[in-house]
Amino acid sequence: MTEAGKSQQTYKTGDRTKRKSVQNSDGLSTYVFGKVQPQAIPLEEAVLGALMLDRDALPMVMDILRAESFYKE
């Protein structure tokens, strides 16, 4: 990670290795102290399931959760 909210992706094309700077819109949501946050897909699925079951829960978490908060695409 280079700066807050930015990271670099490295990929190979033929004989050359290229680095591409990527702007993360979520800043510290994905990275904390240079490390990827742990992912718990069953827990993420449980949160989404609970939101579907309780209609009053969605407005409470809409300001907190973003698509970037979830690991599975």
Coordinates of C-alpha atoms in Angstrom, one line a residue:
M1 CA 0.0 0.0 0.0
T2 CA 1.5 3.3 -1.0
E3 CA -0.7 6.1 0.5
A4 CA -4.0 6.0 2.5
G5 CA -6.6 4.7 0.2
K6 CA -4.2 3.7 -2.6
S7 CA -2.6 0.4 -3.4
Q8 CA -0.6 -1.0 -6.3
Q9 CA -1.5 -4.0 -8.4
T10 CA 1.3 -5.9 -10.1
Y11 CA 0.7 -8.0 -13.2
K12 CA 2.8 -9.6 -15.9
T13 CA 2.4 -9.0 -19.6
G14 CA 4.8 -11.1 -21.7
D15 CA 8.4 -10.4 -20.5
R16 CA 7.5 -7.3 -18.5
T17 CA 6.0 -6.7 -15.1
K18 CA 3.8 -3.7 -14.8
R19 CA 2.5 -1.9 -11.7
K20 CA -0.8 -0.1 -11.7
S21 CA -1.8 2.3 -8.9
V22 CA -5.3 1.7 -7.8
Q23 CA -7.5 4.2 -5.9
N24 CA -9.5 2.6 -3.2
S25 CA -12.7 4.6 -2.5
D26 CA -13.1 2.9 0.8
G27 CA -9.8 3.9 2.3
L28 CA -9.3 2.1 5.6
S29 CA -12.4 -0.1 5.1
T30 CA -10.3 -2.6 3.1
Y31 CA -6.9 -2.1 4.6
V32 CA -6.0 -1.6 8.2
F33 CA -2.3 -0.9 8.9
G34 CA -1.3 -2.3 5.5
K35 CA -3.1 -5.6 6.0
V36 CA -6.2 -6.9 4.3
Q37 CA -9.0 -7.3 6.9
P38 CA -10.1 -10.9 7.6
Q39 CA -13.1 -12.1 5.6
A40 CA -15.8 -14.4 7.0
I41 CA -18.1 -15.2 4.1
P42 CA -20.6 -17.2 6.3
L43 CA -20.9 -14.2 8.6
E44 CA -21.4 -11.8 5.6
E45 CA -24.1 -14.1 4.3
A46 CA -25.8 -14.1 7.7
V47 CA -25.8 -10.3 7.8
L48 CA -27.4 -10.1 4.4
G49 CA -30.0 -12.8 5.4
A50 CA -30.8 -10.9 8.6
L51 CA -31.4 -7.7 6.6
M52 CA -33.8 -9.6 4.4
L53 CA -35.8 -10.9 7.4
D54 CA -36.0 -7.6 9.4
R55 CA -37.1 -4.7 7.3
D56 CA -36.3 -2.3 10.1
A57 CA -32.7 -3.3 10.2
L58 CA -31.8 -2.0 6.7
P59 CA -32.1 1.7 7.4
M60 CA -29.9 1.3 10.5
V61 CA -27.0 -0.3 8.5
M62 CA -27.3 1.5 5.2
D63 CA -24.9 4.3 6.4
I64 CA -22.4 1.8 7.7
L65 CA -22.2 -1.0 5.1
R66 CA -21.0 -0.6 1.5
A67 CA -20.4 -3.0 -1.3
E68 CA -16.7 -2.8 -0.4
S69 CA -17.5 -4.1 3.1
F70 CA -18.2 -7.5 1.7
Y71 CA -15.5 -9.8 0.3
K72 CA -17.4 -12.1 -2.0
E73 CA -18.2 -10.6 -5.4

